[in-house]
Tab-separated table of N, CA and C in Angstrom:
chain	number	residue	atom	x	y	z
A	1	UNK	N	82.988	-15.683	21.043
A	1	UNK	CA	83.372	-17.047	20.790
A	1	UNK	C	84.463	-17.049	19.725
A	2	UNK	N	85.679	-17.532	19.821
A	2	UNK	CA	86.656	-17.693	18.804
A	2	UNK	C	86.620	-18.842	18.156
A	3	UNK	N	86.616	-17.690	16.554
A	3	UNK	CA	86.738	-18.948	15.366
A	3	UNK	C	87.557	-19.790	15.260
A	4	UNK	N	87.560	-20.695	14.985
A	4	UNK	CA	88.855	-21.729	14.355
A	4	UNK	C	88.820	-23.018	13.865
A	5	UNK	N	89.892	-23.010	13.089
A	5	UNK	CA	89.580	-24.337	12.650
A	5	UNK	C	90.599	-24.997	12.364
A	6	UNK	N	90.737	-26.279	12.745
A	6	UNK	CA	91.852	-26.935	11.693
A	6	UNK	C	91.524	-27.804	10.726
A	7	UNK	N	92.289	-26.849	9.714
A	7	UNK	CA	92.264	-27.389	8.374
A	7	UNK	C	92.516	-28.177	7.658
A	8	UNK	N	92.792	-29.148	6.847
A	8	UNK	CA	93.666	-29.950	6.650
A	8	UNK	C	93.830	-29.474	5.109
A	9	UNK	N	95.093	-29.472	4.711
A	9	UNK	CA	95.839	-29.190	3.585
A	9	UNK	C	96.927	-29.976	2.931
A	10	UNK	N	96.984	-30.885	2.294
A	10	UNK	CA	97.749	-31.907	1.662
A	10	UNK	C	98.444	-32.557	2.593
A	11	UNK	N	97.245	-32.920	3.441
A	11	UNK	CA	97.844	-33.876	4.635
A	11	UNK	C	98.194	-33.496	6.328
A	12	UNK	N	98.109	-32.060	5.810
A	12	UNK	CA	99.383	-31.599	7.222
A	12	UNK	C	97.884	-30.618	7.931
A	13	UNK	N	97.616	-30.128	9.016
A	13	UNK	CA	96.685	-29.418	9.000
A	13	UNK	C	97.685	-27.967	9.772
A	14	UNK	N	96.539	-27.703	9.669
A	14	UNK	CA	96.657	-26.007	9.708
A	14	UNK	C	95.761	-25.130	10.576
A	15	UNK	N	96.547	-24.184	11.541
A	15	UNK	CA	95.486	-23.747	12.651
A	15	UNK	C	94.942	-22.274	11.804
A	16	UNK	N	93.776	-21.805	11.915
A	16	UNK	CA	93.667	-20.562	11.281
A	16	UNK	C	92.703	-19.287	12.399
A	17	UNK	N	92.457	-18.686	11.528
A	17	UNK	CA	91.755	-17.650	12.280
A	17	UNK	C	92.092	-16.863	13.612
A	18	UNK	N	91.061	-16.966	14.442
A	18	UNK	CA	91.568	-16.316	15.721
A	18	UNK	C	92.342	-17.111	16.148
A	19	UNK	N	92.276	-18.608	16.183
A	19	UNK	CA	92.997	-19.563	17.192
A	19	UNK	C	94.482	-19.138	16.740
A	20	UNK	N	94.655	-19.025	15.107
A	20	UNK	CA	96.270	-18.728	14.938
A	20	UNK	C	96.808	-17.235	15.950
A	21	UNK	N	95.990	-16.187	15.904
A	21	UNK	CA	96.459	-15.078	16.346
A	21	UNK	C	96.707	-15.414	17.542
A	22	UNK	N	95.911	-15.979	18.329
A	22	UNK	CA	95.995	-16.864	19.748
A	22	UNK	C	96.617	-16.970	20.319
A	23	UNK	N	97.711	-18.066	19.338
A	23	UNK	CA	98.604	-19.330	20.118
A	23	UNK	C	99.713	-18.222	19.109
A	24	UNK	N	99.779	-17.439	18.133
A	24	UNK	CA	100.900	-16.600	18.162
A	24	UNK	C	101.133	-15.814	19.001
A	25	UNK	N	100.012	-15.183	19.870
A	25	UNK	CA	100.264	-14.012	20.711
A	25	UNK	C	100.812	-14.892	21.904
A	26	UNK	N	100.234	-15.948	22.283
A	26	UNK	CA	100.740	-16.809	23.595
A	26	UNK	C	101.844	-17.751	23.741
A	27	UNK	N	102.470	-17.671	22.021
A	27	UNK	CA	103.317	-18.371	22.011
A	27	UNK	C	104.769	-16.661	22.385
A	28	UNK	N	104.680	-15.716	21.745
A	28	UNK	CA	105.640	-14.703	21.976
A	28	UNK	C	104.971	-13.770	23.290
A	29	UNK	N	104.517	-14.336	24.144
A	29	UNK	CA	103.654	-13.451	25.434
A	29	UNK	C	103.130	-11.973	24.656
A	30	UNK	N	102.586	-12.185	23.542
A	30	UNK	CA	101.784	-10.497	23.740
A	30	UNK	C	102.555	-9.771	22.416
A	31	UNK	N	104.262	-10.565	22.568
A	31	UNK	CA	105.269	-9.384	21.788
A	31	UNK	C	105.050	-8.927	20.332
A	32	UNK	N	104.149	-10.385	19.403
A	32	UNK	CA	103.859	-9.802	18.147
A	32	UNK	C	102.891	-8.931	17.658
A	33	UNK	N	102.043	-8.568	18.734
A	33	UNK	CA	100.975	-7.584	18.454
A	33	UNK	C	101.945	-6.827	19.123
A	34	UNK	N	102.476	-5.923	20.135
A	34	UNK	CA	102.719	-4.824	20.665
A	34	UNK	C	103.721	-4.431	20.280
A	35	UNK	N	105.018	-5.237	19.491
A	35	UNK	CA	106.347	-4.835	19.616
A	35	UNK	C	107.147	-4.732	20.618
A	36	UNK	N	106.892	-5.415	21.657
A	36	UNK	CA	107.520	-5.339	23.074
A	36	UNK	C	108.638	-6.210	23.148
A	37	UNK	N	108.680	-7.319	22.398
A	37	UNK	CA	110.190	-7.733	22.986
A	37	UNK	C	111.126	-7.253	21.717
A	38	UNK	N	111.154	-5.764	21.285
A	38	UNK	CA	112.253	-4.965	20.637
A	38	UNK	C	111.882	-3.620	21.534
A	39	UNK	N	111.048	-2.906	22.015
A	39	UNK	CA	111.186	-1.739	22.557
A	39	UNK	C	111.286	-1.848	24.007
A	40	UNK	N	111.845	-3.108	24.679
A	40	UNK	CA	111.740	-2.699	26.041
A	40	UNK	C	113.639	-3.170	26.325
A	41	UNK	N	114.252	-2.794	25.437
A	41	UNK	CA	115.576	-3.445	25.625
A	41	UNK	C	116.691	-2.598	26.302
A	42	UNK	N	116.093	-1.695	26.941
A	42	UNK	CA	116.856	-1.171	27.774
A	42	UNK	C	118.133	0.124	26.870
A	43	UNK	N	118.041	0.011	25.390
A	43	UNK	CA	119.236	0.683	24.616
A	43	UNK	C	118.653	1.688	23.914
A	44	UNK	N	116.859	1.799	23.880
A	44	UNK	CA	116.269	2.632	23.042
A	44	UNK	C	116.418	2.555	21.603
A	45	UNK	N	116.369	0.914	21.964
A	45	UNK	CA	116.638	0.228	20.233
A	45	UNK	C	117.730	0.078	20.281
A	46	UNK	N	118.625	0.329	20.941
A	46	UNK	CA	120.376	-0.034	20.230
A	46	UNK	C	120.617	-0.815	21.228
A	47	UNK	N	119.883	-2.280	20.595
A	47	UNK	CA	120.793	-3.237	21.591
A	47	UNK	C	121.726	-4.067	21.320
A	48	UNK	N	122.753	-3.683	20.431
A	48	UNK	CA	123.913	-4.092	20.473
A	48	UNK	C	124.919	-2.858	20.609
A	49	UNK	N	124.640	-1.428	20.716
A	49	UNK	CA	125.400	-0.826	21.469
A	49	UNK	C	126.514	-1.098	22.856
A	50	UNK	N	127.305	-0.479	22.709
A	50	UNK	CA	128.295	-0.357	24.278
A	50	UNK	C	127.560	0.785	24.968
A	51	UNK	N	126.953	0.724	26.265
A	51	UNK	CA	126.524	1.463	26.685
A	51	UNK	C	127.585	2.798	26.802
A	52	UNK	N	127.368	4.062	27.200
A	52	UNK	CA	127.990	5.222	26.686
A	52	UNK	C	128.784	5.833	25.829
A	53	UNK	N	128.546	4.714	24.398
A	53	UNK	CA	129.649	5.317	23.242
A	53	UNK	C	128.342	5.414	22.071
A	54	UNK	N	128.914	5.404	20.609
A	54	UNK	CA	128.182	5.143	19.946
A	54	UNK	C	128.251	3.967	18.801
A	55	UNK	N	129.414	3.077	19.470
A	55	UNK	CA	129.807	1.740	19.213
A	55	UNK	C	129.480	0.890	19.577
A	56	UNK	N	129.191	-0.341	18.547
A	56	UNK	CA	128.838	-1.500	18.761
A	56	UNK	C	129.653	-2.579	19.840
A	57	UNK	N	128.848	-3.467	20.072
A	57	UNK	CA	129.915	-3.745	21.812
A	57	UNK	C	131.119	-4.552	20.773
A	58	UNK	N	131.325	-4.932	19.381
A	58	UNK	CA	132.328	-5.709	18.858
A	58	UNK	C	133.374	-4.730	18.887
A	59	UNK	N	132.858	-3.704	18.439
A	59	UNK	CA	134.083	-2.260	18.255
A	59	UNK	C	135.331	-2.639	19.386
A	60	UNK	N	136.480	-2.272	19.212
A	60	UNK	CA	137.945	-2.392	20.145
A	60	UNK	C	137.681	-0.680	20.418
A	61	UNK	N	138.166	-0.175	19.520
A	61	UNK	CA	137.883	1.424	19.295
A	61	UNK	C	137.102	2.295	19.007
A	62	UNK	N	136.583	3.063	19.785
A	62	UNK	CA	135.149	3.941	19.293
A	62	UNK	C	135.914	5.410	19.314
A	63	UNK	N	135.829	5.644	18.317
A	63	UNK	CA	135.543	7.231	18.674
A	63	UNK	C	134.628	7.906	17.970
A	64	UNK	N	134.001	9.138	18.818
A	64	UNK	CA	132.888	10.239	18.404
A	64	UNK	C	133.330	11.488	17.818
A	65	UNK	N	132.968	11.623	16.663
A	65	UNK	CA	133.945	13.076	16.397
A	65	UNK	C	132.940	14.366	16.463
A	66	UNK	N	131.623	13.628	16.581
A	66	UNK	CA	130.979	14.912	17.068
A	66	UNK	C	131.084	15.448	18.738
A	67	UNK	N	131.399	14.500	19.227
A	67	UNK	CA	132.054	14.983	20.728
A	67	UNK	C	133.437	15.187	21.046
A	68	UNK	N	134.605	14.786	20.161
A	68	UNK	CA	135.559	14.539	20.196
A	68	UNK	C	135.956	13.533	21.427
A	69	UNK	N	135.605	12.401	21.358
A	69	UNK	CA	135.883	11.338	22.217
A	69	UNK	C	136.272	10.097	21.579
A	70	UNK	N	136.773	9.231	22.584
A	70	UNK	CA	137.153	7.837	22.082
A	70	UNK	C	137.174	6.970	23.150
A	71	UNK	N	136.992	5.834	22.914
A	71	UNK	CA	137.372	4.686	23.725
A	71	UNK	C	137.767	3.386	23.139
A	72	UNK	N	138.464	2.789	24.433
A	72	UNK	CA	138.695	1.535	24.230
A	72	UNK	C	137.559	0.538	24.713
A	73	UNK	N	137.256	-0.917	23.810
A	73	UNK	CA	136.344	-1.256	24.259
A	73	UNK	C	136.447	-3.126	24.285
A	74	UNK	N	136.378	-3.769	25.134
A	74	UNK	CA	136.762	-4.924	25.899
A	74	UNK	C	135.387	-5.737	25.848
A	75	UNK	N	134.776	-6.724	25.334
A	75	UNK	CA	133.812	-7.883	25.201
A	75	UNK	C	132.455	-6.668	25.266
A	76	UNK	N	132.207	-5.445	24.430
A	76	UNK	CA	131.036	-4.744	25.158
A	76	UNK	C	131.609	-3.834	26.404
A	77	UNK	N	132.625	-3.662	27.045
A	77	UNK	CA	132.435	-3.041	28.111
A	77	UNK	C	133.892	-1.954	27.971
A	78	UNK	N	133.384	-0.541	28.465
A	78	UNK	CA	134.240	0.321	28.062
A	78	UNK	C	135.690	-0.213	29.001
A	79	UNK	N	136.793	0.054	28.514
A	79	UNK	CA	138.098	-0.217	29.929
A	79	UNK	C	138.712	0.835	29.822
A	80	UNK	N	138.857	1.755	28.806
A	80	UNK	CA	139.219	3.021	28.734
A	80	UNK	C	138.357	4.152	28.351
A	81	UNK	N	138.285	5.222	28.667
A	81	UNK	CA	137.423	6.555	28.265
A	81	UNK	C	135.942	6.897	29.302
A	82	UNK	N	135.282	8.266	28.539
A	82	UNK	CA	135.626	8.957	27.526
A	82	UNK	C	137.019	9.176	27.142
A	83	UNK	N	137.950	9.935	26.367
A	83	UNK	CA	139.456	10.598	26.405
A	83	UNK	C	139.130	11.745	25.440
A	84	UNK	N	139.301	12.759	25.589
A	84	UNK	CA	139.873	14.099	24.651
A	84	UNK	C	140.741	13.410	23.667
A	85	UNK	N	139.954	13.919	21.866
A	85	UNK	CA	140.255	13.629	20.795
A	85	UNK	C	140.402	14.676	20.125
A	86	UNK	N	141.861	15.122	18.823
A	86	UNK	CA	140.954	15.642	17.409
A	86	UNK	C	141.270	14.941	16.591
A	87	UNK	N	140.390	15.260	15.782
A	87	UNK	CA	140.525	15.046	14.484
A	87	UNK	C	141.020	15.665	13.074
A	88	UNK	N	140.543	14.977	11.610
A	88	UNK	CA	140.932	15.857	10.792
A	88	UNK	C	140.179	17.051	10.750
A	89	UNK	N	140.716	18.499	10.189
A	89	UNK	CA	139.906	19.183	9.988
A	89	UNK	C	139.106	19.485	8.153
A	90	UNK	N	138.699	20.748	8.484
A	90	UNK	CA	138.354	20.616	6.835
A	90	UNK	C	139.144	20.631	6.173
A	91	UNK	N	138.375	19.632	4.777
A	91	UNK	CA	139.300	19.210	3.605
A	91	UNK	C	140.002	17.760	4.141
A	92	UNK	N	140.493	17.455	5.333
A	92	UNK	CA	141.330	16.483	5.496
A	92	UNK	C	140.681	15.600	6.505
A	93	UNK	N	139.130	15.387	6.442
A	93	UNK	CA	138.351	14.759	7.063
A	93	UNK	C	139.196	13.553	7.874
A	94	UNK	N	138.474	13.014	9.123
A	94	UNK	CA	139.089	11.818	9.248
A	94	UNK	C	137.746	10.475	9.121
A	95	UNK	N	137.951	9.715	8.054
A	95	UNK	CA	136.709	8.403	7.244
A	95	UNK	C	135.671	8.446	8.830
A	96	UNK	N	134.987	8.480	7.963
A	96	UNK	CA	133.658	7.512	9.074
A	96	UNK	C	133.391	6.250	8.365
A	97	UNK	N	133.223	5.364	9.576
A	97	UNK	CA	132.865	4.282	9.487
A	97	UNK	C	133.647	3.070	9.995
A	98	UNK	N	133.789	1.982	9.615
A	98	UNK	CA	134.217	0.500	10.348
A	98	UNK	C	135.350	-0.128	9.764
A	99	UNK	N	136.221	-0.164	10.668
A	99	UNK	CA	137.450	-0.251	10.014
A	99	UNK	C	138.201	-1.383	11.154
A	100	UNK	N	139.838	-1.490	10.575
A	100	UNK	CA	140.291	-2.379	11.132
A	100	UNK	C	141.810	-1.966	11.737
A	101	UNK	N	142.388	-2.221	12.677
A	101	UNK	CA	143.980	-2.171	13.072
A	101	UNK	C	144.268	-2.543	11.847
A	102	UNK	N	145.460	-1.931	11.518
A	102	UNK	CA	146.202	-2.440	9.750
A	102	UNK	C	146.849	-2.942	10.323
A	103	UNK	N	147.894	-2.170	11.216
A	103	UNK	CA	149.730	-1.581	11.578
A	103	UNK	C	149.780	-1.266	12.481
A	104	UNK	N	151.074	-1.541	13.270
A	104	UNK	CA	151.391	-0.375	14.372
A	104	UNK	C	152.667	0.458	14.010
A	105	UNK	N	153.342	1.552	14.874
A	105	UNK	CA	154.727	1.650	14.237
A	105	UNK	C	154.946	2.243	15.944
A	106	UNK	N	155.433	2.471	16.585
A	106	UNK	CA	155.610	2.816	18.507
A	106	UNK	C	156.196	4.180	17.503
A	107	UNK	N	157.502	4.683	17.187
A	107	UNK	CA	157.856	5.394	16.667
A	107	UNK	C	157.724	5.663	15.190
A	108	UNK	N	156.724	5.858	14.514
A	108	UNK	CA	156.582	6.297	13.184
A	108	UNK	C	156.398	8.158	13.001
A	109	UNK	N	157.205	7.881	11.842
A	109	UNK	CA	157.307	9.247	11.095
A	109	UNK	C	156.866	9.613	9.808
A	110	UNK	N	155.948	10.558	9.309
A	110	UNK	CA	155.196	10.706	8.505
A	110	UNK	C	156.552	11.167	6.860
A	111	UNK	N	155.461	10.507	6.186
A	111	UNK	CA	156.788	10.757	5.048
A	111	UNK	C	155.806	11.510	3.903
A	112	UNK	N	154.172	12.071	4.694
A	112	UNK	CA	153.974	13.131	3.827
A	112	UNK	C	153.780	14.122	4.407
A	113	UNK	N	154.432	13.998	5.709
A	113	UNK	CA	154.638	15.513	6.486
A	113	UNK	C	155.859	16.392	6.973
A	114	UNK	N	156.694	15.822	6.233
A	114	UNK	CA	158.108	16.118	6.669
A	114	UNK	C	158.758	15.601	7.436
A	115	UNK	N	158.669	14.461	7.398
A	115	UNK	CA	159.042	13.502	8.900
A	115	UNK	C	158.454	13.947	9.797
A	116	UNK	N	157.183	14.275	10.156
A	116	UNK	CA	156.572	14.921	11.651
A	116	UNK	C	156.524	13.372	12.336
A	117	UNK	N	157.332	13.358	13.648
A	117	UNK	CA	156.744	12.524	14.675
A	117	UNK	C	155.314	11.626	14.748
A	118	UNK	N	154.897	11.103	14.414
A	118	UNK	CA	153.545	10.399	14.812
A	118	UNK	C	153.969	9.117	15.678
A	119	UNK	N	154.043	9.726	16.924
A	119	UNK	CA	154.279	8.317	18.012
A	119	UNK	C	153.153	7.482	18.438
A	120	UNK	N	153.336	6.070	18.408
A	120	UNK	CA	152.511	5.563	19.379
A	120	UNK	C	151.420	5.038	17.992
A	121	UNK	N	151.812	5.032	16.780
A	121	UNK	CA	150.590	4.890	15.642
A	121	UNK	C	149.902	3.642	15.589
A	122	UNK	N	148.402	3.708	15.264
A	122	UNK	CA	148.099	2.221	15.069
A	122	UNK	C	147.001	2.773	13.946
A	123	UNK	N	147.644	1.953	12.696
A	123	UNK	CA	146.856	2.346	11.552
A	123	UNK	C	145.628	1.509	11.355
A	124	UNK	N	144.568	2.507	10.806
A	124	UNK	CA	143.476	1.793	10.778
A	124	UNK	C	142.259	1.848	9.477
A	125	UNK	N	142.961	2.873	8.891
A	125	UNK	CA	142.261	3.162	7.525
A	125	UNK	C	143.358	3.212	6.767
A	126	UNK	N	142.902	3.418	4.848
A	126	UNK	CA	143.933	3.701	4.309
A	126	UNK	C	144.304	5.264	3.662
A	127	UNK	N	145.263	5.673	3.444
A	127	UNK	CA	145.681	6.834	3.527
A	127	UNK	C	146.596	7.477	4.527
A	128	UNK	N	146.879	6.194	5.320
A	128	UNK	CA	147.857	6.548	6.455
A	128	UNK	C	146.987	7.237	7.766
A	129	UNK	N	146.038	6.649	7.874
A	129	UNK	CA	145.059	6.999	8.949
A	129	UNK	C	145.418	6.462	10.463
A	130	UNK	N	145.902	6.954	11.409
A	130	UNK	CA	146.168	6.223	12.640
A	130	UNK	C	145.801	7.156	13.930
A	131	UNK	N	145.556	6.398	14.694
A	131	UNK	CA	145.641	7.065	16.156
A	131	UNK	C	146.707	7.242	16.518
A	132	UNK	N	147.339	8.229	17.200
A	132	UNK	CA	148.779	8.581	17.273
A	132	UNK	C	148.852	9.829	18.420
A	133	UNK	N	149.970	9.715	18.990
A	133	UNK	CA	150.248	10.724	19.741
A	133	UNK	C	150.099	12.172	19.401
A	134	UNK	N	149.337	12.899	19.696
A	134	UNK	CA	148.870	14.418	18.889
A	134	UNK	C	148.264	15.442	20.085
A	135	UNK	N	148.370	16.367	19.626
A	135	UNK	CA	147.667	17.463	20.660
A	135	UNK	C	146.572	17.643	20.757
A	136	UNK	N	145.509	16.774	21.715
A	136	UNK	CA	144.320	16.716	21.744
A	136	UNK	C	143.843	18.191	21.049
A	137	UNK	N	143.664	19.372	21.275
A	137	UNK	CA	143.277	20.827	21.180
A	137	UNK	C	143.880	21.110	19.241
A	138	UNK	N	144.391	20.338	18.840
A	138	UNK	CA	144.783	20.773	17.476
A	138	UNK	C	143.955	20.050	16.557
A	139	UNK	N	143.315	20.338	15.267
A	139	UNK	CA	143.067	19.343	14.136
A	139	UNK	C	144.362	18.935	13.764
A	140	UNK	N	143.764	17.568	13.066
A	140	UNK	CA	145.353	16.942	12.225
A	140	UNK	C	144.556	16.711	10.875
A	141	UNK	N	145.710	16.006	10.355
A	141	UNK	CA	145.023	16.045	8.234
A	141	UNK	C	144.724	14.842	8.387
A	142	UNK	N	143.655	14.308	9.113
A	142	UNK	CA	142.607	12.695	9.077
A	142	UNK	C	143.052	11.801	10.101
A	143	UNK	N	144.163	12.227	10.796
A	143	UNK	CA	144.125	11.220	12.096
A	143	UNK	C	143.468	11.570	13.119
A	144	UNK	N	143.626	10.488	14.264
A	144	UNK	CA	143.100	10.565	15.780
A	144	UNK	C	143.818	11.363	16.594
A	145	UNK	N	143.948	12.290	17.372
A	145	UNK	CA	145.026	12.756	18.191
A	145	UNK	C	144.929	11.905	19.242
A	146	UNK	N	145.426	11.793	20.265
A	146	UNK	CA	145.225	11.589	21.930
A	146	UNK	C	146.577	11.897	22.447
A	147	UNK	N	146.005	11.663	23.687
A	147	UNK	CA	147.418	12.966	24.370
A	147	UNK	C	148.127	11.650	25.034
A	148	UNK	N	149.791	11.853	25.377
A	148	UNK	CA	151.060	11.101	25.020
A	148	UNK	C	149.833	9.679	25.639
A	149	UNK	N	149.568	9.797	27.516
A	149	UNK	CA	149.188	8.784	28.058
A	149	UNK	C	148.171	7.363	27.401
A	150	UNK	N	147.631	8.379	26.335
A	150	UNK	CA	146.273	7.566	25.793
A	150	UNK	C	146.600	6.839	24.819
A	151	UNK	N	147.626	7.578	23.795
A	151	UNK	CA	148.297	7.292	22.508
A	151	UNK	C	149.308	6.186	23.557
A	152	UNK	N	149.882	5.598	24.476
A	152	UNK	CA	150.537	5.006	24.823
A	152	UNK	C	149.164	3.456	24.696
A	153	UNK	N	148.504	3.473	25.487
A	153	UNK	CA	147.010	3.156	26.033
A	153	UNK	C	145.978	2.068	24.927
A	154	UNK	N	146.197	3.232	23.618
A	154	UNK	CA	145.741	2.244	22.571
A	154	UNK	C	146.771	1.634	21.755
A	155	UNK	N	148.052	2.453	21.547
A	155	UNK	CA	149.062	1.292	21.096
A	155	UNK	C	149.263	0.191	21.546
A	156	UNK	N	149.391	-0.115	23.078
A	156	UNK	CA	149.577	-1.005	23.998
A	156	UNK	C	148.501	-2.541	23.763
A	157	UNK	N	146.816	-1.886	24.096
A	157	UNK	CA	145.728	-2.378	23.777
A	157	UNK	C	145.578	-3.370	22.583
A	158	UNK	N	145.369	-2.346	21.020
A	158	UNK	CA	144.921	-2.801	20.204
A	158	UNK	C	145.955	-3.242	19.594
A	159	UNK	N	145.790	-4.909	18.636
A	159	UNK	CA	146.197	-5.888	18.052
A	159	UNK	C	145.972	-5.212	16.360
A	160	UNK	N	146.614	-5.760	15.590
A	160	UNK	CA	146.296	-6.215	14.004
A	160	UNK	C	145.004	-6.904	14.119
A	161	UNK	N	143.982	-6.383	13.253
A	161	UNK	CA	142.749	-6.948	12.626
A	161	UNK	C	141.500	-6.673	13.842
A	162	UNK	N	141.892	-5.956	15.214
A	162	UNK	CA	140.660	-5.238	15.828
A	162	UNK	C	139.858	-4.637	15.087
A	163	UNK	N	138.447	-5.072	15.445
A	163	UNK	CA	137.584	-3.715	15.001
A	163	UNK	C	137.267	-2.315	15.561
A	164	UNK	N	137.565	-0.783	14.494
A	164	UNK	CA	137.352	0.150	14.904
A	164	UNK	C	136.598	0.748	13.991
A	165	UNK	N	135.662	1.866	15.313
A	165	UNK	CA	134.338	2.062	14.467
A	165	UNK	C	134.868	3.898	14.683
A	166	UNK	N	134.317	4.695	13.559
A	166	UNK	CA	134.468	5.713	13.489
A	166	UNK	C	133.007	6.453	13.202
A	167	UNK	N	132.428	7.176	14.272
A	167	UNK	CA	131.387	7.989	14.069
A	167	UNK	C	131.289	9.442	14.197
């Protein structure tokens, strides 16, 4: 037999006991005792993930540097990638974490590398951090590489003030 009662408390009453656990469990079908409407979301908990990256669906730009990958990414939904990436190597890490389009430059040239070519740049950290035309197969000193087609791909794509996520 379930307890319950309503109470009354400075006017207003109040359901208690079993009846509260009750009409909480029947008010969320079941979910606040079991945890079910967070573990059945299809993402294994990451449900605001983009499905096959490790970016949030707001992210424009994802890239993985433990896989060396990247993508472009459209309302949640990938429109470009995986793509062959490098990165910085040691000592010249390239930032993790959430960042933004600064800049673009189609033809920019590095003025702490000797004028080296960096085509196709779209800056996104500071320190002169950009995705840029690079030899997928090489480290660089903290940028993105991608090869000419891709570096065309996200210049084209991404705007000033996109979000890009770096993991």
């Amino acid at each position: 037999m379930a307890r319950h009662a309503w109470r009354a408390e400075g006017g207003r009453r109040r359901i208690t006991g079993f009846a509260a656990a009750g009409a909480l469990t029947a008010l969320l079908g079941g979910a606040a005792l079991t945890g079910a409407a967070f573990a059945d979301d299809g993402h294994d908990g990451h449900w605001n993930t983009t499905d096959g990256t490790p970016c949030s669906k707001q992210a424009r730009a994802c890239v993985d540097l433990a896989h060396n990958q990247a993508w472009l990414i459209h309302d949640g939904k990938i429109t470009r990638g995986p793509v062959g990436i490098s990165h910085g190597g040691q000592g010249k890490e390239t930032p993790i974490g959430d960042f933004e389009v600064q800049w673009k430059d189609k033809d920019h040239r590095s003025a702490e590398f000797n004028d080296a070519p960096m085509p196709y740049s779209v800056f996104f950290a500071d320190g002169g951090i950009a995705f840029h035309e690079g030899n997928p197969q090489n480290p660089s000193a903290g940028c993105v590489h991608l090869g000419h087609d891709d570096a065309v791909a996200w210049y084209e794509d991404l705007e000033v003030g996109d979000p890009v996520e770096i993991h």
